[in-house]
XYZ file of C-alpha atoms in Angstrom:
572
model
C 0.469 -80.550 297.892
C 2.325 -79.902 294.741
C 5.526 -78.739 296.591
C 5.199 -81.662 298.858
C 5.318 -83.875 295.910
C 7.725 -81.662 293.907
C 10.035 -81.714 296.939
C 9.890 -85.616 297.505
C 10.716 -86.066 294.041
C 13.848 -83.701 294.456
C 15.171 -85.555 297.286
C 14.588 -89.156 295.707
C 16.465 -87.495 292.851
C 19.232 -86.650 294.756
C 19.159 -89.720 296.800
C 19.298 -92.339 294.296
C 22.059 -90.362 292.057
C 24.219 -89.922 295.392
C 23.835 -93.663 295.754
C 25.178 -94.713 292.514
C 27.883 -92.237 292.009
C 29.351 -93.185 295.737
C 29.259 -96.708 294.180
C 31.005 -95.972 291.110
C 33.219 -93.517 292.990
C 34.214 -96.729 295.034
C 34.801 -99.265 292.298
C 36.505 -96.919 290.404
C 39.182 -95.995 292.628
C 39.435 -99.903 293.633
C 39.977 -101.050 290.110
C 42.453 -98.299 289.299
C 44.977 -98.866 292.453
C 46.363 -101.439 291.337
C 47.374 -99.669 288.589
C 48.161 -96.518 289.808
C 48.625 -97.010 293.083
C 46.972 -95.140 295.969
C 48.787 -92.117 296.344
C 48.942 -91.090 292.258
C 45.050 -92.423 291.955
C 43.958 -90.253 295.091
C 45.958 -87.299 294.007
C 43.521 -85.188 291.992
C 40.359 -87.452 292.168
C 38.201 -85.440 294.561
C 39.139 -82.256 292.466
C 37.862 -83.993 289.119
C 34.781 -84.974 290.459
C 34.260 -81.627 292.497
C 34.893 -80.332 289.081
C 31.904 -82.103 287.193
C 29.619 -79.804 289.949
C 29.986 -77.234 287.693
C 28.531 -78.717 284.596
C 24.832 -78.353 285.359
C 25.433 -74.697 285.268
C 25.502 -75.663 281.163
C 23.916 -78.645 280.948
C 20.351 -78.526 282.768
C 18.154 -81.185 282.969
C 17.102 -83.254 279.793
C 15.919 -86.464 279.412
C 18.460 -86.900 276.775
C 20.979 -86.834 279.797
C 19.705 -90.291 280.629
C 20.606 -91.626 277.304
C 23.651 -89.945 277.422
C 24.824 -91.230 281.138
C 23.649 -95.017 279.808
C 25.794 -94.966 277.368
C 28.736 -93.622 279.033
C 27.848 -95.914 282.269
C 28.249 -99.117 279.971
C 31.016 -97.877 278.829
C 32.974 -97.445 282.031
C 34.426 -101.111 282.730
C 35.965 -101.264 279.640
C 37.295 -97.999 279.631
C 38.086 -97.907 283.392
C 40.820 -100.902 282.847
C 41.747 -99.449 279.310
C 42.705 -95.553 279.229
C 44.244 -96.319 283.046
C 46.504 -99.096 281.408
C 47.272 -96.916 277.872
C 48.180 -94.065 280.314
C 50.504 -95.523 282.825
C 52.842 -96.728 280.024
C 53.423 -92.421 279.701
C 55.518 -92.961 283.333
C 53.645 -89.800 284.735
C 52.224 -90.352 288.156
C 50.347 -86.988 288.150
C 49.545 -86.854 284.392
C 48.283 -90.080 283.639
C 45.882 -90.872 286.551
C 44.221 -87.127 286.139
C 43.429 -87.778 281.934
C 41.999 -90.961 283.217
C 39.983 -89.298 285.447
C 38.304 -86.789 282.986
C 38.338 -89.328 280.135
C 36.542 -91.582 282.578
C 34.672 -90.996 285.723
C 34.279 -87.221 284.797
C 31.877 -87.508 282.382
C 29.834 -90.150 284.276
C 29.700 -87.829 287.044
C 28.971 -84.625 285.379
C 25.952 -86.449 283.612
C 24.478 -88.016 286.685
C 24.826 -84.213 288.462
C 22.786 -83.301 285.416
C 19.932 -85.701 286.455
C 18.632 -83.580 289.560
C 15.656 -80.909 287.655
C 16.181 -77.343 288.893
C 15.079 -74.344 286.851
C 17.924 -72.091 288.658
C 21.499 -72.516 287.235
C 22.827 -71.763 291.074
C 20.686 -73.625 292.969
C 21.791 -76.707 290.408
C 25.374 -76.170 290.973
C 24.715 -76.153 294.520
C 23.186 -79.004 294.454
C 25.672 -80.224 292.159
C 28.527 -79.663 294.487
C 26.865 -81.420 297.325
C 25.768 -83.937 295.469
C 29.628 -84.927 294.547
C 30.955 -84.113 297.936
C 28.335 -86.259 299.820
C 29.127 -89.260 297.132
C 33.093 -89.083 297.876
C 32.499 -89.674 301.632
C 29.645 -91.943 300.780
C 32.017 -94.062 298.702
C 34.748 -94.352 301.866
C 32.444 -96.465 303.250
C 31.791 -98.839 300.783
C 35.326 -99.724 301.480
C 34.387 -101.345 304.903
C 31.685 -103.529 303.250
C 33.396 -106.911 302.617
C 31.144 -108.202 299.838
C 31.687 -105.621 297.314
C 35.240 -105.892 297.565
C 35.722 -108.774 294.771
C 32.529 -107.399 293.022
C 33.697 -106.851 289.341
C 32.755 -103.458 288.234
C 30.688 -105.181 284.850
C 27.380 -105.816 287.575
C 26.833 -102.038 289.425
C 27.596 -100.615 285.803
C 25.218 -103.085 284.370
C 23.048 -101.890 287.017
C 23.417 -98.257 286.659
C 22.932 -98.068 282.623
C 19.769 -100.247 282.734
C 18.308 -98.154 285.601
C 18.905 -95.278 283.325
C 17.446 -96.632 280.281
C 14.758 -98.106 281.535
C 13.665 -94.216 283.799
C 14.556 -93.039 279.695
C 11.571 -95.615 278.640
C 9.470 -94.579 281.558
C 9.426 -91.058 281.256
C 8.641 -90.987 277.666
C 6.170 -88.406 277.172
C 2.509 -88.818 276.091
C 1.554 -87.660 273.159
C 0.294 -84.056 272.461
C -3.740 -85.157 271.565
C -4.532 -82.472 268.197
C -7.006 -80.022 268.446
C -10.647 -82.118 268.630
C -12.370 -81.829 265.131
C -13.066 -84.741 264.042
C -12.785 -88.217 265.476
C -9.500 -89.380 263.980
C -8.723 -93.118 265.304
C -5.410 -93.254 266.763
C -2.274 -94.782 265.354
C -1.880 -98.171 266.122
C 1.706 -98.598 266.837
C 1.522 -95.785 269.510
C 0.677 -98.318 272.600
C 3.585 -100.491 272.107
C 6.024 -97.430 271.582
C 7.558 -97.855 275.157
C 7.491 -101.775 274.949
C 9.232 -101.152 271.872
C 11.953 -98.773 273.344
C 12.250 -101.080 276.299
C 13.066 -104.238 274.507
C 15.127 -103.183 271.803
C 17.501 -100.817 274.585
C 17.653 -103.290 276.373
C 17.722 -106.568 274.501
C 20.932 -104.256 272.587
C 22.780 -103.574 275.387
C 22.809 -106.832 277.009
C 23.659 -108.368 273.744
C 26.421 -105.776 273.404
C 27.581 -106.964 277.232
C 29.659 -109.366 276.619
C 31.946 -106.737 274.803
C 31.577 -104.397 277.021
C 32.677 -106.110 280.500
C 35.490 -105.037 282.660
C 38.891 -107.156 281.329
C 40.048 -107.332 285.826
C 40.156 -110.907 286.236
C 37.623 -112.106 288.944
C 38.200 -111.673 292.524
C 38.909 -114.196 294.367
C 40.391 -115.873 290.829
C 38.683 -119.415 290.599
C 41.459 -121.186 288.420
C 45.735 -119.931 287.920
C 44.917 -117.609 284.995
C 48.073 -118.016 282.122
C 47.959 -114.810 279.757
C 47.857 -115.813 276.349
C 50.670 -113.717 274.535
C 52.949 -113.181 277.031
C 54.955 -115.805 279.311
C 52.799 -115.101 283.221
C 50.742 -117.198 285.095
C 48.257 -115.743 288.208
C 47.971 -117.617 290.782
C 45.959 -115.735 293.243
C 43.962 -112.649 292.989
C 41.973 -111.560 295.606
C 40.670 -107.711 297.156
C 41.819 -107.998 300.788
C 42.306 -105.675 304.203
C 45.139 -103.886 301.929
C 43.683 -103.963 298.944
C 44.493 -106.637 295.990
C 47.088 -109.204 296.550
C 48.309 -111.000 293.639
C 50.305 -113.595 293.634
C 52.147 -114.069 290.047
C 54.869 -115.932 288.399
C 56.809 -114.911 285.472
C 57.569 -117.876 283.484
C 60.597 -118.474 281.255
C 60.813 -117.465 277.662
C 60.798 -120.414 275.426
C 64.813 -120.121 274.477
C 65.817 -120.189 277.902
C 67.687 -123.039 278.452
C 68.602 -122.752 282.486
C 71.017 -120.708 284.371
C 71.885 -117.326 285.623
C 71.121 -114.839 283.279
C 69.822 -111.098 283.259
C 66.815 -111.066 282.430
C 63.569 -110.584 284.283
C 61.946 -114.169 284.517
C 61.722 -117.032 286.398
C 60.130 -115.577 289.468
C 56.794 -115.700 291.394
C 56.284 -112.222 293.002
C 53.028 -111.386 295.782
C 51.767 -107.512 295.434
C 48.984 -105.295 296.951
C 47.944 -103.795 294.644
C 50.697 -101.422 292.775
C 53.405 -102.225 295.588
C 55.594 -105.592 295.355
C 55.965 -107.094 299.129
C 58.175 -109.401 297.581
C 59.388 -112.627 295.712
C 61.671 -115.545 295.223
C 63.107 -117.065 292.423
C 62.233 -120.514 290.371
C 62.480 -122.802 288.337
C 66.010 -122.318 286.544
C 66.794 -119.621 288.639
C 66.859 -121.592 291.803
C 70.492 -121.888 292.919
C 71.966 -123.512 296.395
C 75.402 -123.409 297.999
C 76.816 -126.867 297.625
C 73.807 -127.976 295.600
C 72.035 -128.452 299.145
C 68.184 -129.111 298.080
C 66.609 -126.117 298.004
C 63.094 -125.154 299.904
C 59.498 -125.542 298.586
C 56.050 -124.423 298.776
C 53.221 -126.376 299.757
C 53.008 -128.000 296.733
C 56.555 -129.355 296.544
C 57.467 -126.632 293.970
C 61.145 -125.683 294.689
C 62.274 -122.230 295.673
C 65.142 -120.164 295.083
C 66.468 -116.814 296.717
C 64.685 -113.759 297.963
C 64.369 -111.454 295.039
C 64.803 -108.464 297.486
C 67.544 -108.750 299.491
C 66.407 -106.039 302.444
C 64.202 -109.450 304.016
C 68.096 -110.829 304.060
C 69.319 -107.759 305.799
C 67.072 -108.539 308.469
C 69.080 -111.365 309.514
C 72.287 -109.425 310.782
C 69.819 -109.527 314.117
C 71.334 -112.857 314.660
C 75.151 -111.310 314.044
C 74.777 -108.641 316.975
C 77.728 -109.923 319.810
C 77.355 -106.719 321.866
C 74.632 -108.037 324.227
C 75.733 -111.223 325.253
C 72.663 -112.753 324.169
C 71.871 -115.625 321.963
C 68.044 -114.932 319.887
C 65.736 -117.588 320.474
C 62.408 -115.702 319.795
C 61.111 -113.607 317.101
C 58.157 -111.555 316.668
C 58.353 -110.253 312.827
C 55.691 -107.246 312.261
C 54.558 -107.031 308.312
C 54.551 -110.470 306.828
C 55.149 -109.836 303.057
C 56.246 -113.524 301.463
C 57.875 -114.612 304.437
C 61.781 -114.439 304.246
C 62.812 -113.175 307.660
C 60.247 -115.261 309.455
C 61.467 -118.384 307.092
C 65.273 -117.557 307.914
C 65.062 -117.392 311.265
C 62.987 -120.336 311.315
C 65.847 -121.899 309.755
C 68.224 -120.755 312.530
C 65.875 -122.695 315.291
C 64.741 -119.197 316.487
C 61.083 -119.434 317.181
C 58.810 -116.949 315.161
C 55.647 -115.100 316.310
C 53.527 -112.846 313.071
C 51.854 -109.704 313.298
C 49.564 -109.315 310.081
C 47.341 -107.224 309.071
C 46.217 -108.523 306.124
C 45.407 -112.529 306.374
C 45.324 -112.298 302.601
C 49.045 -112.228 302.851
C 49.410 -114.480 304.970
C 47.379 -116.889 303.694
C 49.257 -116.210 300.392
C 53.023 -116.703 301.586
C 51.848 -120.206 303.568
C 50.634 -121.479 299.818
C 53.020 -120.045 297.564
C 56.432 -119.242 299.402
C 57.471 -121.945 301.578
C 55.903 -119.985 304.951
C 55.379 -122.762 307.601
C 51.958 -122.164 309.388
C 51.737 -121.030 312.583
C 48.739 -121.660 315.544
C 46.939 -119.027 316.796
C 49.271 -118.829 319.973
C 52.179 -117.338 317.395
C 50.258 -115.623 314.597
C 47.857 -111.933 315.244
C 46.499 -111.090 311.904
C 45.775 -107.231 313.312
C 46.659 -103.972 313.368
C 50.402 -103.708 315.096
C 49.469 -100.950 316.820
C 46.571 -102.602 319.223
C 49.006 -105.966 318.968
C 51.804 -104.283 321.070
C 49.205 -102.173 323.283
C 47.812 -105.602 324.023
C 50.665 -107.438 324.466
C 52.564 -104.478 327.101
C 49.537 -104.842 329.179
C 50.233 -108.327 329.548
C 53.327 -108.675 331.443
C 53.361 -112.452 331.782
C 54.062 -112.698 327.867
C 57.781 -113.533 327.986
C 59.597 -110.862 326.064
C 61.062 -111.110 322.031
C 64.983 -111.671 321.654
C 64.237 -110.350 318.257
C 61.612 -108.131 316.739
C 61.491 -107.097 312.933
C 59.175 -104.598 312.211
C 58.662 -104.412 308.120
C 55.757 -102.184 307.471
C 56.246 -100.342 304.257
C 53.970 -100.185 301.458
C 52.668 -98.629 298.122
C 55.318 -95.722 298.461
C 53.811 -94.957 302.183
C 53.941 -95.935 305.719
C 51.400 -96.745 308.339
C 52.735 -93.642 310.299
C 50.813 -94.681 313.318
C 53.448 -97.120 314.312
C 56.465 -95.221 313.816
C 55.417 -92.913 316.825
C 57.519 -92.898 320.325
C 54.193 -93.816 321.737
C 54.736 -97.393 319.553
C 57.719 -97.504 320.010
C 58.062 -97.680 323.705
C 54.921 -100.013 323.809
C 56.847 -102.338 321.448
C 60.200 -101.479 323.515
C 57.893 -103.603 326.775
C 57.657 -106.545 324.359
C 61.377 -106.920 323.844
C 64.511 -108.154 325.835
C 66.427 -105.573 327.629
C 69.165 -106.994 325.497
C 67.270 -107.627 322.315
C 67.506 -106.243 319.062
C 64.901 -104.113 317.071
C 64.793 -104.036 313.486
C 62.985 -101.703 311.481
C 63.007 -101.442 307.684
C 62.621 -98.203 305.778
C 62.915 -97.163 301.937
C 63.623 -93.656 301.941
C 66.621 -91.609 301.050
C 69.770 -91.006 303.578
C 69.343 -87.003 303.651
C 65.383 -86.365 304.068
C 63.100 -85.296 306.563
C 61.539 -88.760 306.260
C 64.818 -90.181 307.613
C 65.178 -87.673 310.220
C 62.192 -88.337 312.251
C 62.744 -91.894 312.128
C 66.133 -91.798 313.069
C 65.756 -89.261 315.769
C 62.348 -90.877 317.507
C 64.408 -94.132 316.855
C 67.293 -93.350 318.879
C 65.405 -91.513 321.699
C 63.371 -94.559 321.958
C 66.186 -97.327 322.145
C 69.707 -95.443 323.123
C 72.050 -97.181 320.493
C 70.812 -97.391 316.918
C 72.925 -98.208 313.490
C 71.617 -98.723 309.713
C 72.589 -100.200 306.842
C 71.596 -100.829 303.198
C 71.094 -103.675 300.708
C 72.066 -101.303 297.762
C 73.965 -103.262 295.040
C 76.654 -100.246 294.798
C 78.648 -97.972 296.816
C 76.217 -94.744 297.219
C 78.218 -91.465 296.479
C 77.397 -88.335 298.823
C 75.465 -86.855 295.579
C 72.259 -89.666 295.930
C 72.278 -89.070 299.555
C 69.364 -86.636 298.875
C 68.002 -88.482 295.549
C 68.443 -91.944 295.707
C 65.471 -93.903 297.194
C 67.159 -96.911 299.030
C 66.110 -99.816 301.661
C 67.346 -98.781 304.540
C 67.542 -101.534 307.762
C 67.991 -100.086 311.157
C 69.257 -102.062 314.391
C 68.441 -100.570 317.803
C 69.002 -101.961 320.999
C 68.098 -100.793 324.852
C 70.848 -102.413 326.169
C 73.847 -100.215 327.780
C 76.789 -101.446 325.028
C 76.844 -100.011 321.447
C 75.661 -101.973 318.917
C 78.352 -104.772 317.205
C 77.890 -107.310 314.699
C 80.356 -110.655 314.508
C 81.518 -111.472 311.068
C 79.041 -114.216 309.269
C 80.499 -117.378 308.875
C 78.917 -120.368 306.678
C 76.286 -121.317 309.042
C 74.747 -117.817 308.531
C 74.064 -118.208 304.996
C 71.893 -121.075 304.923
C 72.745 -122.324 301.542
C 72.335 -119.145 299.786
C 74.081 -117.406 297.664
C 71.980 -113.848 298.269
C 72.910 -114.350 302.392
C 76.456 -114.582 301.941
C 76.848 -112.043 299.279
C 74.805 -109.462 301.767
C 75.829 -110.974 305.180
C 79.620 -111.228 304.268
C 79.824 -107.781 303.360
C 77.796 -106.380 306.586
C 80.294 -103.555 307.709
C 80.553 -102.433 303.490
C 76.788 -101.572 304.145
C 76.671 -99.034 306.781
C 75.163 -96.155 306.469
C 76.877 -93.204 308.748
C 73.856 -92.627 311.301
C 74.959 -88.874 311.561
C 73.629 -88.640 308.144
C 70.198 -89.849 308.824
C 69.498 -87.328 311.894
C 71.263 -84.657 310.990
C 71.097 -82.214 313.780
C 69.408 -83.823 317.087
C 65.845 -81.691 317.877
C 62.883 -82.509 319.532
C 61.093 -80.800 316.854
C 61.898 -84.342 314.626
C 60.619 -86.953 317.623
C 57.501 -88.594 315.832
C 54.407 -88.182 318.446
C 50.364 -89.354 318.351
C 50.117 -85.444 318.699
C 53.071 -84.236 316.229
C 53.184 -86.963 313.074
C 54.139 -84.903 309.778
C 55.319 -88.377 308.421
C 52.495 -89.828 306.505
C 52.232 -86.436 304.571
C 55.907 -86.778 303.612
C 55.686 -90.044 302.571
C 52.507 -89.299 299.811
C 54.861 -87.435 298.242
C 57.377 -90.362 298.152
C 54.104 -92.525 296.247
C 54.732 -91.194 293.028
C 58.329 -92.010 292.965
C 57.952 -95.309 294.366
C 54.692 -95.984 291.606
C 58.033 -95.315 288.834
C 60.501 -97.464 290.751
C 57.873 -100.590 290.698
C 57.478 -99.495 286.933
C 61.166 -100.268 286.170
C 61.274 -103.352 288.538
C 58.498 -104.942 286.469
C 56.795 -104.368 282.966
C 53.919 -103.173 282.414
C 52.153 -106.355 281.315
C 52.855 -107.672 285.212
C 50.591 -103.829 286.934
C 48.252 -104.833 283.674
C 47.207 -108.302 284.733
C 45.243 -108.757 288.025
């Protein structure tokens, strides 16, 4: 009966520690992306906490551990945020995510491992080690449970440290009666010892709380939040499909007095979490051809040109003469803020959107001038099951034009750069359309190769271009990290491209600069697949691509770090 009871106790142990640590494992790595990023944040995670299996192999069970994990539970909010923040300002992708995993959820973890009573150092690491591998699956699926995506980290860590004080206050022990001589009444104050623990731990801490709660703004942010030393307003915050999508706007210093000028202001920006999708330019930095009135967002506020000017790039779709067809439908596949689906708009080309996230969505319709579409033009799911949908369903007339825009946080969703996808999306568009595909990446890489290669197997004719500012010498070909647009077509003629004329440019300055100097942009497709072998096709079966690209996540987490301070990853 006693290793019935022993062995019940064990497993409710184990069961309520595995609970909270997949918790904290989950809110952890939430409120840390969108600092990091995934790819740096996920790097060496499941090795540090692994690593804290080890520590009951020194550290056995004491009730002392309770104390200890309380205190370093309340802690965690504050420093989650903090020693994430302090260490992304080193620029080390690798570095600074792993000291903020042992200076934070390390020590959490190696005290709640300590919790589960075993006399046998083995059998605890054992334990131990299960213990943290069960909690990092465990936490995956937290992921899928909507509600505790916009919980703030403050209430489970509030949770956690007053469960552990208050099992610290339970299991105080008795007192050891002395040796029976004489009747000796007993102390008073011993009675109300736990009451008094109980009230003064936890009257403390949740006096000390309001110190000690996570500095994230809430999710989904109430009110625009304006930070008070430095010139940025948030607009929207809120934990999505994705993961968080901000929308923020940089506001002029106070000596600016309007006009072009270099420095970094005057924008409003949307990013998931530590990736921009994009932004546009306002206020004094809104500038039209001819002084034509420039466009607005849904609350009249007038907007200037595409920050990035890849979305632009997109538009050479219109410029393609070799098919003998004139565009008049679009289906654009990863929304970001809206600029190709806006430009062609503009053209009279009607737009279909596949989204995944209707955070985004919902986001450029508010904040970037996106007109909203009915439910017959606008999918917010997965591309993949879009275009296995829509190729099922001959009667859908086919696209003139389809822009597929799908890169994110460093990565790609490598599922839809497979022939497979390809040739379902190839059912969905004109046999003299055009297919546009947007990749950052670097001219000579195995990256480049397999999208080239399954590219041009797919489609027949393919070309590329960049939006790069400068003339890119053979030397960055294997170094420099650059938007790359490719055009690919299934009709029998090569690809050409008519020169833009006025019309094209819609009143900006950003179209004609990139439009006007088209054939300047090329990018020698020989470069990008090398050698032609099968061995580079992308496949469902053969897909090496998403593995390439983690490694591309730390050098895209530095590249957002010189695009924007550090105060704009610091605020969300």
């Amino acid at each position: 009966m006693i290793n019935v009871s022993m062995s019940v106790s064990l497993i409710s142990h184990v069961a309520a520690s595995l609970l909270a640590l997949s918790v904290v494992l989950f809110i952890y790595r939430r409120d840390i992306t969108p600092i990091y990023g995934s790819a740096p944040t996920t790097y060496a995670l499941n090795s540090v906490v692994l690593s804290a299996s080890l520590v009951p192999a020194v550290l056995p069970y004491s009730r002392r551990n309770l104390l200890a994990a309380a205190f370093v539970a309340s802690l965690a909010p504050l420093l989650t945020y903090w020693v994430a923040a302090w260490t992304a300002r080193w620029d080390m992708p690798i570095v600074g995510p792993l000291v903020t995993h042992l200076g934070t959820i390390w020590p959490l973890t190696a005290l709640l491992v300590s919790l589960v009573p075993q006399n046998s150092a083995v059998v605890r690491v054992l334990l131990g080690l299960g213990f943290c591998a069960g909690a990092i699956v465990l936490s995956g699926v937290w992921e899928r449970v909507e509600w505790l995506w916009n919980l703030s980290a403050t209430y489970p860590f509030t949770g956690l440290t007053l469960a552990l004080i208050n099992i610290w206050v339970v299991s105080y022990p008795k007192p050891t009666p002395a040796p029976k001589k004489k009747k000796v009444p007993p102390p008073k104050t011993r009675p109300y010892r736990k009451l008094g623990f109980f009230l003064a731990l936890n009257g403390g801490y949740l006096f000390a709380l309001r110190f000690l709660a996570s500095p994230i703004l809430p999710h989904p942010l109430p009110t625009p939040y304006h930070h008070p030393t430095f010139p940025l307003i948030v607009h929207s915050s809120v934990q999505s499909l994705t993961g968080l999508i901000v929308v923020g706007e940089a506001l002029p210093p106070p000596t600016y007095r309007g006009g072009p000028d270099a420095d970094m202001h005057s924008f409003r920006y949307m990013r998931a979490d530590h990736s921009l999708l994009g932004g546009v330019w306002v206020g004094g930095k809104v500038a039209t051809l001819d002084d034509v009135p420039p466009q607005v967002d849904s609350f009249g506020t007038p907007l200037g040109d595409s920050i990035y000017s890849t979305f632009v790039l997109h538009e050479a779709a219109r410029l393609v003469n070799s098919t003998g067809r004139i565009p008049e439908r679009a289906v654009i596949i990863g929304l970001g803020v809206g600029i190709s689906p806006i430009g062609f708009g503009r053209h009279g080309i009607e737009t279909t959107l596949v989204e995944i996230d209707p955070a985004v969505y919902e986001a450029a319709t508010l904040y970037f001038g996106l007109p909203e579409h009915d439910q017959e033009r606008l999918f917010l799911e997965d591309a993949r099951q879009w275009a296995a949908k829509r190729r099922a369903n001959e009667a859908d007339p086919p696209f003139d034009i389809i822009v597929h825009d799908c890169f994110s946080g460093g990565g790609v969703p490598e599922h839809i750069f497979t022939i497979e996808f390809w040739e379902d999306l190839k059912a969905s568009l004109h046999p003299q359309g055009v297919l546009v595909v947007n990749f950052a990446g670097s001219i000579v890489s195995d990256s480049s190769r397999m999208i080239s290669q399954t590219l041009l197997k797919s489609f027949g004719h393919c070309r590329a271009f960049t939006d790069a500012q400068h003339t890119i010498t053979e030397a960055e070909y294997e170094t420099e990290l650059l938007n790359l647009v490719f055009f690919c077509t299934p009709h029998d003629a090569p690809l050409t491209f008519r020169k833009a004329r006025r019309a094209d440019y819609l009143d900006s300055y950003l179209r004609r600069g990139i439009l006007s100097t088209l054939p300047e942009r090329e990018v020698r497709f020989d470069l990008l697949t090398g050698e032609l072998d099968d061995r580079f096709i992308i496949t469902d079966e053969h897909n090496l691509l998403g593995k390439l690209q983690d490694n591309l996540g730390h050098h895209h987490w530095q590249l957002m770090r010189q695009v924007l301070t550090d105060v704009f990853w610091e605020t969300f």
